[in-house]
CSV table of C-alpha atoms in Angstrom, one decimal:
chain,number,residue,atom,x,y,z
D,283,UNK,CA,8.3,82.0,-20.1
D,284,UNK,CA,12.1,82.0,-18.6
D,285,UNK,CA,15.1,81.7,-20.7
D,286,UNK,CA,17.1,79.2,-19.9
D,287,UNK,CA,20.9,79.8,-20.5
D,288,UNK,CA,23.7,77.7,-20.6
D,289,UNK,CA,27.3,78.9,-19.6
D,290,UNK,CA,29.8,76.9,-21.2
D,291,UNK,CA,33.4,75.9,-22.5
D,292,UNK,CA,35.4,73.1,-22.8
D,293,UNK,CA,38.4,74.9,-22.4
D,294,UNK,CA,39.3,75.7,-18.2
D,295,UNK,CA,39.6,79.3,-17.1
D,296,UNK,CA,37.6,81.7,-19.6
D,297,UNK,CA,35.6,82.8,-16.9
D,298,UNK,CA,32.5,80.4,-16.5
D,299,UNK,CA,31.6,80.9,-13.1
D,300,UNK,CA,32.8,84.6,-12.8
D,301,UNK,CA,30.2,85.5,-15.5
D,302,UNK,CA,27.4,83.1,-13.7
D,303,UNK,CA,27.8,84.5,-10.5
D,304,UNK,CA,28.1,88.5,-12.0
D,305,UNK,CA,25.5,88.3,-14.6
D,306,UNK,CA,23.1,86.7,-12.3
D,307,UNK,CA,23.5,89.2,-9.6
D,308,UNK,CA,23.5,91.9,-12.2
D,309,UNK,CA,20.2,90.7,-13.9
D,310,UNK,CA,18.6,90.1,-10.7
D,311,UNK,CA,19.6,94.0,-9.6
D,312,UNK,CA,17.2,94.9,-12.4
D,313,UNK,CA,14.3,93.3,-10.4
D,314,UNK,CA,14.6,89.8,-12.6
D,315,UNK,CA,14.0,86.9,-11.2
D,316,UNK,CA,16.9,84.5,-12.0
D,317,UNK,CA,18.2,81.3,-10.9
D,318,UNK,CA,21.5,79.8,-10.5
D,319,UNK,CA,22.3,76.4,-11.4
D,320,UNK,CA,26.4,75.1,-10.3
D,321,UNK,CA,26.4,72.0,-12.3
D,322,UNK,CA,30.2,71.8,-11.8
D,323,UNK,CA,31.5,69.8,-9.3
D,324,UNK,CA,34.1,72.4,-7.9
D,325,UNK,CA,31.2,74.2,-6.3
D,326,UNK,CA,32.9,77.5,-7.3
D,327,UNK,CA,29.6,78.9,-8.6
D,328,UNK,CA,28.2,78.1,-4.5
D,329,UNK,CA,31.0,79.5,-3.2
D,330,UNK,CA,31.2,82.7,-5.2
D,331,UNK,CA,27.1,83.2,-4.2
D,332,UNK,CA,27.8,83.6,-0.1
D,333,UNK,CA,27.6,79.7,0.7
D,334,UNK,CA,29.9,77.0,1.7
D,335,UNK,CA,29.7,74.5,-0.2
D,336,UNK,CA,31.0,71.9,2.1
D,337,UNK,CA,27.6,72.6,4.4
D,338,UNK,CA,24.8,72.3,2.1
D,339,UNK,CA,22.3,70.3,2.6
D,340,UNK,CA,20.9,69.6,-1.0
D,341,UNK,CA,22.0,70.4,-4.6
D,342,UNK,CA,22.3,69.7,-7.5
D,343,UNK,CA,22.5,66.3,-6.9
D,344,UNK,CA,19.5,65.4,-5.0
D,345,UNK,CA,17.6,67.4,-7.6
D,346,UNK,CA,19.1,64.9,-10.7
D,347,UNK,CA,19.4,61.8,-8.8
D,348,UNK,CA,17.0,61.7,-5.8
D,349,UNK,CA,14.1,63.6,-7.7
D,350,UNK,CA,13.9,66.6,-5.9
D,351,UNK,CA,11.5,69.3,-6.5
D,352,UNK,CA,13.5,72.4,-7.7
D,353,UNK,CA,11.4,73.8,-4.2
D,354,UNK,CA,13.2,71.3,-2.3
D,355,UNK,CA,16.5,72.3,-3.3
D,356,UNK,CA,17.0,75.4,-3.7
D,357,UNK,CA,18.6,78.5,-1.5
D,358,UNK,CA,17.0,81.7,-1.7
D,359,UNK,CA,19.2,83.6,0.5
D,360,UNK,CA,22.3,84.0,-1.7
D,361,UNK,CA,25.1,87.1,-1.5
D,362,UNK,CA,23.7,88.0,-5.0
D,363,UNK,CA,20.3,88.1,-4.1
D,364,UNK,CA,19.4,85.4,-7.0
D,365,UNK,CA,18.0,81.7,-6.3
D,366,UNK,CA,20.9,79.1,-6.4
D,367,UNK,CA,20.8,75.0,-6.9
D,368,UNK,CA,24.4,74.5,-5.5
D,369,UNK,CA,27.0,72.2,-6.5
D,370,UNK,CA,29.7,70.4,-4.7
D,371,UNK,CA,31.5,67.5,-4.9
D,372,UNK,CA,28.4,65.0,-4.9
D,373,UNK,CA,27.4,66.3,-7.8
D,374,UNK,CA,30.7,64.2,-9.3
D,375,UNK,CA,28.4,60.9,-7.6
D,376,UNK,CA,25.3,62.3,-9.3
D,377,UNK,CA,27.3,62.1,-13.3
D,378,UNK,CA,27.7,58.5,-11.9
D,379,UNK,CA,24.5,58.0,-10.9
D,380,UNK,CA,22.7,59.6,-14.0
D,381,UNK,CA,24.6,56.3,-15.9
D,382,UNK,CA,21.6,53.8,-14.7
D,383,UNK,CA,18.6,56.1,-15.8
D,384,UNK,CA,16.3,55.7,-18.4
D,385,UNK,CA,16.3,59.1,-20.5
D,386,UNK,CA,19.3,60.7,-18.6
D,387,UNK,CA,19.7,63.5,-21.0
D,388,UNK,CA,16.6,65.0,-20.0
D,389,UNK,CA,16.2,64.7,-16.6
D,390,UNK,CA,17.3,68.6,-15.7
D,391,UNK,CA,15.2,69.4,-18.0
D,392,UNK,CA,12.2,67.6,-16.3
D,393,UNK,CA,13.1,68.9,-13.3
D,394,UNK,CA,12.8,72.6,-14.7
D,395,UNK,CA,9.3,72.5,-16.2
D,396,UNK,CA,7.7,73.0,-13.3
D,397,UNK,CA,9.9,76.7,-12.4
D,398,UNK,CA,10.5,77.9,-16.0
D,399,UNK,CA,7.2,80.2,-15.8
D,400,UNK,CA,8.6,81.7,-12.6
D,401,UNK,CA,12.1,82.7,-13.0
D,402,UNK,CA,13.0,85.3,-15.8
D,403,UNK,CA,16.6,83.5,-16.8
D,404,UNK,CA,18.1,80.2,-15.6
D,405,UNK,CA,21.4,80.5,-16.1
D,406,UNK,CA,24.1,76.7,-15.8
D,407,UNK,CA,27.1,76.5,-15.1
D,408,UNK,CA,28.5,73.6,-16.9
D,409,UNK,CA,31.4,71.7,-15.9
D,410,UNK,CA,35.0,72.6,-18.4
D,411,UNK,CA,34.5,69.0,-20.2
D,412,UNK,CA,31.9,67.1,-22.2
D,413,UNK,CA,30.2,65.2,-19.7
D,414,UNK,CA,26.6,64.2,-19.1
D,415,UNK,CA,26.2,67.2,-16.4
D,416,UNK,CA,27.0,69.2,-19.5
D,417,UNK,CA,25.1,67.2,-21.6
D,418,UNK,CA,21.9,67.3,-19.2
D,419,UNK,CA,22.6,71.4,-19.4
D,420,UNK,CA,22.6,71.7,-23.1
D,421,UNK,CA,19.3,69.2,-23.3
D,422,UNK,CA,17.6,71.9,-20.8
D,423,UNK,CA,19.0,75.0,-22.2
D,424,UNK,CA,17.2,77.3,-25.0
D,425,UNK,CA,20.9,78.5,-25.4
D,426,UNK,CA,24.6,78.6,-24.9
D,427,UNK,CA,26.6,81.5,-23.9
D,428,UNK,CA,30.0,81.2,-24.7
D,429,UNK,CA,32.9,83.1,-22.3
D,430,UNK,CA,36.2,82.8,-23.9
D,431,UNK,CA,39.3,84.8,-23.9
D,432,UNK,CA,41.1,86.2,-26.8
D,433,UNK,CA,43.9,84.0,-27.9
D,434,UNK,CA,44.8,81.4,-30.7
D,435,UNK,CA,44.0,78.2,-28.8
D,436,UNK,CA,40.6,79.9,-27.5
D,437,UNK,CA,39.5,79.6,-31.4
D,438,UNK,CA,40.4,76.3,-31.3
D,439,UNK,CA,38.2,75.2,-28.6
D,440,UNK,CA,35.9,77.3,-29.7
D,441,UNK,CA,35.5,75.2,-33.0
D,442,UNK,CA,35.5,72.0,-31.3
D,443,UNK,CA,32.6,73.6,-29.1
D,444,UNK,CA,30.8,74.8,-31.9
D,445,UNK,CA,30.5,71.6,-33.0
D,446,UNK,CA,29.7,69.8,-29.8
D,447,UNK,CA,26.6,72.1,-29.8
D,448,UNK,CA,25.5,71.3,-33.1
D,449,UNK,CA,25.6,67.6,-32.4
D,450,UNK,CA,23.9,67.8,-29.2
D,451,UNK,CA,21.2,69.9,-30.8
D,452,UNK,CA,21.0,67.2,-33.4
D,453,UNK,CA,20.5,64.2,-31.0
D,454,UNK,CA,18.7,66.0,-27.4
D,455,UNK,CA,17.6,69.3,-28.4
D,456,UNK,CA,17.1,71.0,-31.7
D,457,UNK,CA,15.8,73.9,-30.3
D,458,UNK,CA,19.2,74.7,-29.2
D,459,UNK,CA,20.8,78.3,-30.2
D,460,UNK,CA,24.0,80.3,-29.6
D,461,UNK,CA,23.0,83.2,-27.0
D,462,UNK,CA,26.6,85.0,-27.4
D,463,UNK,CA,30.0,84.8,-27.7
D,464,UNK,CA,31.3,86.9,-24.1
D,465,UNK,CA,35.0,88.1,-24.6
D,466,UNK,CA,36.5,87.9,-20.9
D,467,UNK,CA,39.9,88.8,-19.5
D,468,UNK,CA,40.3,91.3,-21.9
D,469,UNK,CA,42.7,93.6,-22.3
D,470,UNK,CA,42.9,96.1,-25.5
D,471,UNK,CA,46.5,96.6,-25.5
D,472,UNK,CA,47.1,93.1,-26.5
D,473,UNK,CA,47.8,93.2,-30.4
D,474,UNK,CA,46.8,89.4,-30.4
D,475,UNK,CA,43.3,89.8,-28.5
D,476,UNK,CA,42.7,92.5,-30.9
D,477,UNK,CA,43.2,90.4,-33.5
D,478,UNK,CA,40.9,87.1,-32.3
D,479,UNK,CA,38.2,89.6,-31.2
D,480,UNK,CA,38.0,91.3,-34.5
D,481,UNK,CA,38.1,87.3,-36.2
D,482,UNK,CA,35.6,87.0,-33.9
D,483,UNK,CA,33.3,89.5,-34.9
D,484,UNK,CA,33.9,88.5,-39.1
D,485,UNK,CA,32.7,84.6,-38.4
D,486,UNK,CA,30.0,85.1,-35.8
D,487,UNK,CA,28.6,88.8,-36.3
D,488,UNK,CA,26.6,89.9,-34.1
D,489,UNK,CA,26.1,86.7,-31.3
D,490,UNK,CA,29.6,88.4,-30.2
D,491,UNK,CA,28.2,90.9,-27.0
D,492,UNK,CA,29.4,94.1,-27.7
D,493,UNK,CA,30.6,94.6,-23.6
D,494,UNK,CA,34.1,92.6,-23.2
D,495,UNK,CA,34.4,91.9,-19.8
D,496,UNK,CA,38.5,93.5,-18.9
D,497,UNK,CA,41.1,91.8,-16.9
D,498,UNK,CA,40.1,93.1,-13.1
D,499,UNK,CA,41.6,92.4,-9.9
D,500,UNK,CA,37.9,92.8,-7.9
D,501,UNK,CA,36.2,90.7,-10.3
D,502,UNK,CA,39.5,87.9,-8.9
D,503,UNK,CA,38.8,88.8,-5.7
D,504,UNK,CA,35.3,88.9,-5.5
D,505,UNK,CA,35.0,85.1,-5.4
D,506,UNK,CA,37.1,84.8,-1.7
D,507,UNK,CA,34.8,87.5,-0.3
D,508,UNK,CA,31.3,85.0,-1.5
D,509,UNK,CA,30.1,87.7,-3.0
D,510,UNK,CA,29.6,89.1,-6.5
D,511,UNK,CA,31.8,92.2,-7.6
D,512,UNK,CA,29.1,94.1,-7.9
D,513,UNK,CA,28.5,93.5,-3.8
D,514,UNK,CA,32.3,93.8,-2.9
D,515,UNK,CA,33.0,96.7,-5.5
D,516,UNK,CA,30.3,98.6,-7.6
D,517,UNK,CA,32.7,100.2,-9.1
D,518,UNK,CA,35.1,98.6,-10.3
D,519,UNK,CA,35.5,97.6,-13.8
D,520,UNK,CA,34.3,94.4,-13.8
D,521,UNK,CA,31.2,95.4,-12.0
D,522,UNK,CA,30.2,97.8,-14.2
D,523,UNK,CA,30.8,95.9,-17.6
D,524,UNK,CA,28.8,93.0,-16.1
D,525,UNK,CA,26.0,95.7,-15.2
D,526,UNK,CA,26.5,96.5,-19.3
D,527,UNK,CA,25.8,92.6,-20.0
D,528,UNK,CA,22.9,92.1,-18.6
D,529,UNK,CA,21.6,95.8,-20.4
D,530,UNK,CA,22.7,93.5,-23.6
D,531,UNK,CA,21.0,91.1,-22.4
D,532,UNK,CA,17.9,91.9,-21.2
D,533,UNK,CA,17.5,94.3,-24.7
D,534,UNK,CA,18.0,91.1,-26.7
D,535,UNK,CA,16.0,89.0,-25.0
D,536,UNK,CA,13.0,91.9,-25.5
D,537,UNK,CA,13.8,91.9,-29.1
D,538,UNK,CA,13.3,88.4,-29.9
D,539,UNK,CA,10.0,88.2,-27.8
D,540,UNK,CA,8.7,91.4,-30.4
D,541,UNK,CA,10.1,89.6,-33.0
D,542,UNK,CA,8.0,86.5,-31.7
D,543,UNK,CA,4.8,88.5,-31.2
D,544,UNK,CA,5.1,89.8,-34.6
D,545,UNK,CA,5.8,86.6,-35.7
């Protein structure tokens, strides 16, 4: 059965849809099968995958509101050779929408029963606020990956995050885990991101990822090109750490299924 994976952060600009787009391309270079879910409303996530999100014909939307088959919506051919359920601007009408429905909380995650067999990881990305797009995201997700950049108000957020999850998990899904803590933007010279990361690594142990994911001017760039870095610059820095990630990743997510099995 598929993971399902939540990407998300209150807090704007830690690097959401950069690690969505990268990591999914990166997994699905290792012959995964992943899907791509651009719950925001900025379409950024679309964009970043090779389409325009000003000229698709279905997303998100028509899959939360209209009852769309996940078959029906998505788009195969993406520039990061994962499947993608894009996100635009309707997707704003479809948070709207989801206000008149009987068990709204859960409707992504009906809609994903029927695919979770098929695809290795699901990744979401969530909207940077509290909403019920995010909320429908955490209801669906097994877990929440967490990008955030090492600075003092990043540990803030990522308090009030912490326990945003926890009361989530309390009222639509106690399944719901941490998957990681992801340190982006990351530059070691930086006494104070030293410091955080190593606070970091003390309170959470060892959900914090071992790859940090460095401040890179292809991983910026990337985006405008609709590609994944990996696509517009193997080797670049940020390719290759998000390359590292999914290793992380994919070793993880073997261990826990032994640990299952043994179980």
């Amino acid at each position: 059965m598929g993971k399902v994976i939540a990407v998300a952060n209150q807090k704007g600009g830690v690097g959401k849809t950069t690690t969505c787009v990268n990591l999914a391309a990166s997994l699905a270079a290792t012959k995964r099968k992943v899907l791509l879910i651009d719950l925001d409303p900025q379409g950024n996530a679309t964009m970043g995958s090779g389409l325009d999100k000003y000229s698709v014909e279905n997303t998100a939307y028509e899959l939360l509101v209209e009852e769309k088959s996940v078959e029906e919506v998505v788009y195969r051919d993406t520039a990061g050779k994962y499947d993608l359920i894009a996100g635009n601007g309707d997707v704003t009408a479809a948070e709207i929408k989801l206000m008149e429905f009987f068990a709204r909380e859960i409707r992504l995650r009906n809609a994903l029963a029927p695919v979770k067999d098929y695809y290795d990881f699901i990744f979401i990305d969530c909207p940077p606020s509290l909403n019920m797009l995010t909320v429908n995201a955490m209801s669906a997700a097994d877990s929440v990956l967490v990008p955030m950049q090492c600075e003092y108000y990043a540990l803030e957020g990522l308090t009030a995050l912490m326990d945003t999850i926890s009361k989530l998990a309390a009222m639509v899904n106690p399944g719901l885990s941490i998957e990681g803590i992801l340190r982006t933007m990351y530059d070691p010279r930086n006494r104070l991101a030293n410091d955080v990361s190593d606070q970091l690594k003390q309170h959470f142990g060892d959900k914090v990822y071992r790859t940090v994911i460095p401040r890179n001017v292809r991983l910026a760039e990337a985006p405008s090109f609709g590609a994944p870095a990996m696509y517009y610059d193997k080797s670049s820095a940020g390719a290759k750490a998000y390359l590292a990630l999914a290793g992380e990743i994919i070793r993880r997510a073997e261990q826990d299924s032994q640990l299952e099995q043994e179980a």
